[in-house]
Amino acid sequence: MLKHLNLSWNGFGDEGAVAIGEALRNNTILVWLDVSHNRITIEGIKFLAKGVEGNEGIKFFNVAHNPITSAGGCQILESFGKNSSTVIETVDITNVRVDEELWSCIKRS
């Protein structure tokens, strides 16, 4: 069974993020996902966030180097927090500017 999936540098943008978000909702096996460097914006991050809300298996999630802004980073962090069964250990949001909004989300996570 596939437990690690590296989709970095594929350039699929928001369209790919929608598909991945849908797949994450029904996946309980995947523990490591890298979607860095894919031109995912705040619009695409909404779908990824919805997908991880119901996912209890992801331990490592990398959305680094996507233009998601601090609001997108916050959305991802909050989505993991909505699931009390989550096992998340690492969320990589490298290249997202840490402003007051994101810092507040980090402290709540």
PDB file of N, CA and C in Angstrom, residues 22-89:
ATOM      1  N   GLU A  22     -10.039  15.861  -2.594  1.00  0.00           N
ATOM      2  CA  GLU A  22     -11.094  14.837  -2.637  1.00  0.00           C
ATOM      3  C   GLU A  22     -10.548  13.465  -2.262  1.00  0.00           C
ATOM      4  N   ALA A  23      -9.382  13.135  -2.795  1.00  0.00           N
ATOM      5  CA  ALA A  23      -8.774  11.830  -2.512  1.00  0.00           C
ATOM      6  C   ALA A  23      -8.395  11.692  -1.040  1.00  0.00           C
ATOM      7  N   LEU A  24      -7.958  12.771  -0.425  1.00  0.00           N
ATOM      8  CA  LEU A  24      -7.549  12.729   0.981  1.00  0.00           C
ATOM      9  C   LEU A  24      -8.712  12.419   1.912  1.00  0.00           C
ATOM     10  N   ARG A  25      -9.886  12.852   1.550  1.00  0.00           N
ATOM     11  CA  ARG A  25     -11.061  12.624   2.399  1.00  0.00           C
ATOM     12  C   ARG A  25     -11.309  11.147   2.653  1.00  0.00           C
ATOM     13  N   ASN A  26     -11.016  10.330   1.662  1.00  0.00           N
ATOM     14  CA  ASN A  26     -11.334   8.902   1.748  1.00  0.00           C
ATOM     15  C   ASN A  26     -10.118   8.023   1.981  1.00  0.00           C
ATOM     16  N   ASN A  27      -8.978   8.615   2.267  1.00  0.00           N
ATOM     17  CA  ASN A  27      -7.751   7.852   2.397  1.00  0.00           C
ATOM     18  C   ASN A  27      -7.361   7.719   3.862  1.00  0.00           C
ATOM     19  N   THR A  28      -7.079   6.505   4.290  1.00  0.00           N
ATOM     20  CA  THR A  28      -6.639   6.281   5.667  1.00  0.00           C
ATOM     21  C   THR A  28      -5.244   5.671   5.717  1.00  0.00           C
ATOM     22  N   ILE A  29      -4.634   5.445   4.565  1.00  0.00           N
ATOM     23  CA  ILE A  29      -3.347   4.761   4.482  1.00  0.00           C
ATOM     24  C   ILE A  29      -2.181   5.748   4.382  1.00  0.00           C
ATOM     25  N   LEU A  30      -2.346   6.804   3.596  1.00  0.00           N
ATOM     26  CA  LEU A  30      -1.264   7.751   3.335  1.00  0.00           C
ATOM     27  C   LEU A  30      -0.812   8.446   4.617  1.00  0.00           C
ATOM     28  N   VAL A  31       0.501   8.455   4.861  1.00  0.00           N
ATOM     29  CA  VAL A  31       1.031   9.113   6.057  1.00  0.00           C
ATOM     30  C   VAL A  31       1.952  10.281   5.718  1.00  0.00           C
ATOM     31  N   TRP A  32       2.386  10.382   4.471  1.00  0.00           N
ATOM     32  CA  TRP A  32       3.374  11.395   4.083  1.00  0.00           C
ATOM     33  C   TRP A  32       2.977  11.938   2.724  1.00  0.00           C
ATOM     34  N   LEU A  33       2.729  13.254   2.635  1.00  0.00           N
ATOM     35  CA  LEU A  33       2.320  13.863   1.371  1.00  0.00           C
ATOM     36  C   LEU A  33       3.082  15.163   1.142  1.00  0.00           C
ATOM     37  N   ASP A  34       3.695  15.266  -0.034  1.00  0.00           N
ATOM     38  CA  ASP A  34       4.424  16.466  -0.427  1.00  0.00           C
ATOM     39  C   ASP A  34       3.795  17.028  -1.698  1.00  0.00           C
ATOM     40  N   VAL A  35       3.181  18.202  -1.582  1.00  0.00           N
ATOM     41  CA  VAL A  35       2.623  18.904  -2.739  1.00  0.00           C
ATOM     42  C   VAL A  35       3.298  20.276  -2.888  1.00  0.00           C
ATOM     43  N   SER A  36       4.542  20.349  -2.484  1.00  0.00           N
ATOM     44  CA  SER A  36       5.274  21.617  -2.564  1.00  0.00           C
ATOM     45  C   SER A  36       5.565  21.993  -4.016  1.00  0.00           C
ATOM     46  N   HIS A  37       5.781  23.280  -4.246  1.00  0.00           N
ATOM     47  CA  HIS A  37       6.166  23.804  -5.560  1.00  0.00           C
ATOM     48  C   HIS A  37       5.166  23.455  -6.668  1.00  0.00           C
ATOM     49  N   ASN A  38       3.892  23.657  -6.429  1.00  0.00           N
ATOM     50  CA  ASN A  38       2.880  23.298  -7.424  1.00  0.00           C
ATOM     51  C   ASN A  38       1.945  24.443  -7.807  1.00  0.00           C
ATOM     52  N   ARG A  39       2.290  25.659  -7.461  1.00  0.00           N
ATOM     53  CA  ARG A  39       1.477  26.835  -7.810  1.00  0.00           C
ATOM     54  C   ARG A  39       0.057  26.753  -7.240  1.00  0.00           C
ATOM     55  N   ILE A  40      -0.074  26.156  -6.064  1.00  0.00           N
ATOM     56  CA  ILE A  40      -1.366  26.084  -5.382  1.00  0.00           C
ATOM     57  C   ILE A  40      -1.596  27.426  -4.689  1.00  0.00           C
ATOM     58  N   THR A  41      -2.757  28.024  -4.931  1.00  0.00           N
ATOM     59  CA  THR A  41      -3.095  29.308  -4.319  1.00  0.00           C
ATOM     60  C   THR A  41      -4.059  29.090  -3.154  1.00  0.00           C
ATOM     61  N   ILE A  42      -4.519  30.173  -2.583  1.00  0.00           N
ATOM     62  CA  ILE A  42      -5.481  30.110  -1.480  1.00  0.00           C
ATOM     63  C   ILE A  42      -6.755  29.372  -1.914  1.00  0.00           C
ATOM     64  N   GLU A  43      -7.115  29.471  -3.182  1.00  0.00           N
ATOM     65  CA  GLU A  43      -8.305  28.764  -3.675  1.00  0.00           C
ATOM     66  C   GLU A  43      -8.103  27.249  -3.612  1.00  0.00           C
ATOM     67  N   GLY A  44      -6.962  26.777  -4.038  1.00  0.00           N
ATOM     68  CA  GLY A  44      -6.675  25.342  -4.000  1.00  0.00           C
ATOM     69  C   GLY A  44      -6.473  24.821  -2.595  1.00  0.00           C
ATOM     70  N   ILE A  45      -5.910  25.667  -1.744  1.00  0.00           N
ATOM     71  CA  ILE A  45      -5.638  25.248  -0.365  1.00  0.00           C
ATOM     72  C   ILE A  45      -6.941  24.964   0.374  1.00  0.00           C
ATOM     73  N   LYS A  46      -8.019  25.627  -0.014  1.00  0.00           N
ATOM     74  CA  LYS A  46      -9.322  25.374   0.615  1.00  0.00           C
ATOM     75  C   LYS A  46      -9.736  23.913   0.442  1.00  0.00           C
ATOM     76  N   PHE A  47      -9.482  23.364  -0.740  1.00  0.00           N
ATOM     77  CA  PHE A  47      -9.852  21.973  -1.017  1.00  0.00           C
ATOM     78  C   PHE A  47      -8.928  20.995  -0.296  1.00  0.00           C
ATOM     79  N   LEU A  48      -7.640  21.324  -0.251  1.00  0.00           N
ATOM     80  CA  LEU A  48      -6.707  20.477   0.501  1.00  0.00           C
ATOM     81  C   LEU A  48      -7.064  20.478   1.978  1.00  0.00           C
ATOM     82  N   ALA A  49      -7.417  21.639   2.501  1.00  0.00           N
ATOM     83  CA  ALA A  49      -7.794  21.754   3.917  1.00  0.00           C
ATOM     84  C   ALA A  49      -9.026  20.910   4.217  1.00  0.00           C
ATOM     85  N   LYS A  50     -10.009  20.937   3.337  1.00  0.00           N
ATOM     86  CA  LYS A  50     -11.204  20.109   3.529  1.00  0.00           C
ATOM     87  C   LYS A  50     -10.833  18.629   3.516  1.00  0.00           C
ATOM     88  N   GLY A  51      -9.918  18.267   2.652  1.00  0.00           N
ATOM     89  CA  GLY A  51      -9.491  16.874   2.558  1.00  0.00           C
ATOM     90  C   GLY A  51      -8.795  16.383   3.806  1.00  0.00           C
ATOM     91  N   VAL A  52      -7.943  17.208   4.395  1.00  0.00           N
ATOM     92  CA  VAL A  52      -7.213  16.758   5.583  1.00  0.00           C
ATOM     93  C   VAL A  52      -8.059  16.821   6.847  1.00  0.00           C
ATOM     94  N   GLU A  53      -9.156  17.570   6.810  1.00  0.00           N
ATOM     95  CA  GLU A  53     -10.048  17.612   7.984  1.00  0.00           C
ATOM     96  C   GLU A  53     -10.518  16.218   8.373  1.00  0.00           C
ATOM     97  N   GLY A  54     -10.841  15.405   7.389  1.00  0.00           N
ATOM     98  CA  GLY A  54     -11.368  14.076   7.673  1.00  0.00           C
ATOM     99  C   GLY A  54     -10.325  12.980   7.612  1.00  0.00           C
ATOM    100  N   ASN A  55      -9.076  13.344   7.404  1.00  0.00           N
ATOM    101  CA  ASN A  55      -8.018  12.352   7.253  1.00  0.00           C
ATOM    102  C   ASN A  55      -7.324  12.129   8.584  1.00  0.00           C
ATOM    103  N   GLU A  56      -7.270  10.884   9.007  1.00  0.00           N
ATOM    104  CA  GLU A  56      -6.677  10.564  10.307  1.00  0.00           C
ATOM    105  C   GLU A  56      -5.291   9.947  10.195  1.00  0.00           C
ATOM    106  N   GLY A  57      -4.779   9.768   8.972  1.00  0.00           N
ATOM    107  CA  GLY A  57      -3.515   9.076   8.805  1.00  0.00           C
ATOM    108  C   GLY A  57      -2.302   9.948   8.527  1.00  0.00           C
ATOM    109  N   ILE A  58      -2.510  11.144   7.983  1.00  0.00           N
ATOM    110  CA  ILE A  58      -1.390  11.994   7.566  1.00  0.00           C
ATOM    111  C   ILE A  58      -0.562  12.420   8.781  1.00  0.00           C
ATOM    112  N   LYS A  59       0.757  12.158   8.710  1.00  0.00           N
ATOM    113  CA  LYS A  59       1.691  12.596   9.748  1.00  0.00           C
ATOM    114  C   LYS A  59       2.572  13.744   9.252  1.00  0.00           C
ATOM    115  N   PHE A  60       2.850  13.751   7.950  1.00  0.00           N
ATOM    116  CA  PHE A  60       3.711  14.771   7.345  1.00  0.00           C
ATOM    117  C   PHE A  60       2.991  15.349   6.141  1.00  0.00           C
ATOM    118  N   PHE A  61       2.875  16.683   6.118  1.00  0.00           N
ATOM    119  CA  PHE A  61       2.170  17.363   5.028  1.00  0.00           C
ATOM    120  C   PHE A  61       2.991  18.568   4.604  1.00  0.00           C
ATOM    121  N   ASN A  62       3.429  18.580   3.347  1.00  0.00           N
ATOM    122  CA  ASN A  62       4.288  19.653   2.849  1.00  0.00           C
ATOM    123  C   ASN A  62       3.574  20.431   1.752  1.00  0.00           C
ATOM    124  N   VAL A  63       3.284  21.692   2.023  1.00  0.00           N
ATOM    125  CA  VAL A  63       2.713  22.601   1.023  1.00  0.00           C
ATOM    126  C   VAL A  63       3.639  23.800   0.802  1.00  0.00           C
ATOM    127  N   ALA A  64       4.914  23.603   1.090  1.00  0.00           N
ATOM    128  CA  ALA A  64       5.896  24.684   0.993  1.00  0.00           C
ATOM    129  C   ALA A  64       6.019  25.209  -0.433  1.00  0.00           C
ATOM    130  N   HIS A  65       6.425  26.453  -0.534  1.00  0.00           N
ATOM    131  CA  HIS A  65       6.717  27.114  -1.810  1.00  0.00           C
ATOM    132  C   HIS A  65       5.534  27.130  -2.768  1.00  0.00           C
ATOM    133  N   ASN A  66       4.350  27.294  -2.216  1.00  0.00           N
ATOM    134  CA  ASN A  66       3.144  27.564  -2.987  1.00  0.00           C
ATOM    135  C   ASN A  66       2.662  28.953  -2.558  1.00  0.00           C
ATOM    136  N   PRO A  67       2.070  29.730  -3.449  1.00  0.00           N
ATOM    137  CA  PRO A  67       1.626  31.078  -3.089  1.00  0.00           C
ATOM    138  C   PRO A  67       0.316  31.081  -2.298  1.00  0.00           C
ATOM    139  N   ILE A  68       0.345  30.482  -1.104  1.00  0.00           N
ATOM    140  CA  ILE A  68      -0.893  30.301  -0.338  1.00  0.00           C
ATOM    141  C   ILE A  68      -1.165  31.419   0.663  1.00  0.00           C
ATOM    142  N   THR A  69      -0.234  32.282   0.899  1.00  0.00           N
ATOM    143  CA  THR A  69      -0.329  33.383   1.876  1.00  0.00           C
ATOM    144  C   THR A  69      -0.489  32.858   3.296  1.00  0.00           C
ATOM    145  N   SER A  70      -0.441  33.745   4.248  1.00  0.00           N
ATOM    146  CA  SER A  70      -0.595  33.338   5.650  1.00  0.00           C
ATOM    147  C   SER A  70      -2.002  32.815   5.922  1.00  0.00           C
ATOM    148  N   ALA A  71      -2.994  33.325   5.199  1.00  0.00           N
ATOM    149  CA  ALA A  71      -4.369  32.841   5.372  1.00  0.00           C
ATOM    150  C   ALA A  71      -4.466  31.371   4.972  1.00  0.00           C
ATOM    151  N   GLY A  72      -3.781  30.976   3.914  1.00  0.00           N
ATOM    152  CA  GLY A  72      -3.767  29.580   3.488  1.00  0.00           C
ATOM    153  C   GLY A  72      -3.045  28.688   4.486  1.00  0.00           C
ATOM    154  N   GLY A  73      -1.923  29.186   5.006  1.00  0.00           N
ATOM    155  CA  GLY A  73      -1.202  28.438   6.036  1.00  0.00           C
ATOM    156  C   GLY A  73      -2.069  28.213   7.256  1.00  0.00           C
ATOM    157  N   CYS A  74      -2.781  29.243   7.628  1.00  0.00           N
ATOM    158  CA  CYS A  74      -3.685  29.165   8.780  1.00  0.00           C
ATOM    159  C   CYS A  74      -4.816  28.163   8.508  1.00  0.00           C
ATOM    160  N   GLN A  75      -5.325  28.192   7.304  1.00  0.00           N
ATOM    161  CA  GLN A  75      -6.416  27.287   6.948  1.00  0.00           C
ATOM    162  C   GLN A  75      -5.984  25.823   7.074  1.00  0.00           C
ATOM    163  N   ILE A  76      -4.788  25.519   6.616  1.00  0.00           N
ATOM    164  CA  ILE A  76      -4.274  24.148   6.727  1.00  0.00           C
ATOM    165  C   ILE A  76      -4.104  23.757   8.197  1.00  0.00           C
ATOM    166  N   LEU A  77      -3.481  24.632   8.978  1.00  0.00           N
ATOM    167  CA  LEU A  77      -3.265  24.321  10.397  1.00  0.00           C
ATOM    168  C   LEU A  77      -4.592  24.110  11.124  1.00  0.00           C
ATOM    169  N   GLU A  78      -5.558  24.961  10.858  1.00  0.00           N
ATOM    170  CA  GLU A  78      -6.860  24.836  11.509  1.00  0.00           C
ATOM    171  C   GLU A  78      -7.593  23.568  11.084  1.00  0.00           C
ATOM    172  N   SER A  79      -7.421  23.164   9.823  1.00  0.00           N
ATOM    173  CA  SER A  79      -8.119  21.962   9.361  1.00  0.00           C
ATOM    174  C   SER A  79      -7.622  20.714  10.085  1.00  0.00           C
ATOM    175  N   PHE A  80      -6.326  20.643  10.351  1.00  0.00           N
ATOM    176  CA  PHE A  80      -5.822  19.509  11.136  1.00  0.00           C
ATOM    177  C   PHE A  80      -6.348  19.573  12.563  1.00  0.00           C
ATOM    178  N   GLY A  81      -6.505  20.759  13.089  1.00  0.00           N
ATOM    179  CA  GLY A  81      -6.997  20.924  14.455  1.00  0.00           C
ATOM    180  C   GLY A  81      -8.450  20.558  14.638  1.00  0.00           C
ATOM    181  N   LYS A  82      -9.213  20.529  13.549  1.00  0.00           N
ATOM    182  CA  LYS A  82     -10.641  20.197  13.643  1.00  0.00           C
ATOM    183  C   LYS A  82     -10.887  18.712  13.866  1.00  0.00           C
ATOM    184  N   ASN A  83      -9.869  17.908  13.633  1.00  0.00           N
ATOM    185  CA  ASN A  83     -10.017  16.462  13.758  1.00  0.00           C
ATOM    186  C   ASN A  83      -9.278  15.995  15.009  1.00  0.00           C
ATOM    187  N   SER A  84     -10.008  15.564  16.007  1.00  0.00           N
ATOM    188  CA  SER A  84      -9.385  15.134  17.261  1.00  0.00           C
ATOM    189  C   SER A  84      -8.595  13.833  17.102  1.00  0.00           C
ATOM    190  N   SER A  85      -8.815  13.110  16.019  1.00  0.00           N
ATOM    191  CA  SER A  85      -8.099  11.853  15.781  1.00  0.00           C
ATOM    192  C   SER A  85      -6.849  12.032  14.927  1.00  0.00           C
ATOM    193  N   THR A  86      -6.531  13.258  14.552  1.00  0.00           N
ATOM    194  CA  THR A  86      -5.383  13.486  13.678  1.00  0.00           C
ATOM    195  C   THR A  86      -4.085  13.056  14.347  1.00  0.00           C
ATOM    196  N   VAL A  87      -3.155  12.590  13.522  1.00  0.00           N
ATOM    197  CA  VAL A  87      -1.846  12.166  14.022  1.00  0.00           C
ATOM    198  C   VAL A  87      -0.738  13.044  13.431  1.00  0.00           C
ATOM    199  N   ILE A  88      -1.116  14.202  12.904  1.00  0.00           N
ATOM    200  CA  ILE A  88      -0.164  15.080  12.220  1.00  0.00           C
ATOM    201  C   ILE A  88       1.009  15.423  13.132  1.00  0.00           C
ATOM    202  N   GLU A  89       2.203  15.334  12.569  1.00  0.00           N
ATOM    203  CA  GLU A  89       3.423  15.674  13.296  1.00  0.00           C
ATOM    204  C   GLU A  89       4.138  16.862  12.668  1.00  0.00           C
TER     205      GLU A  89
END
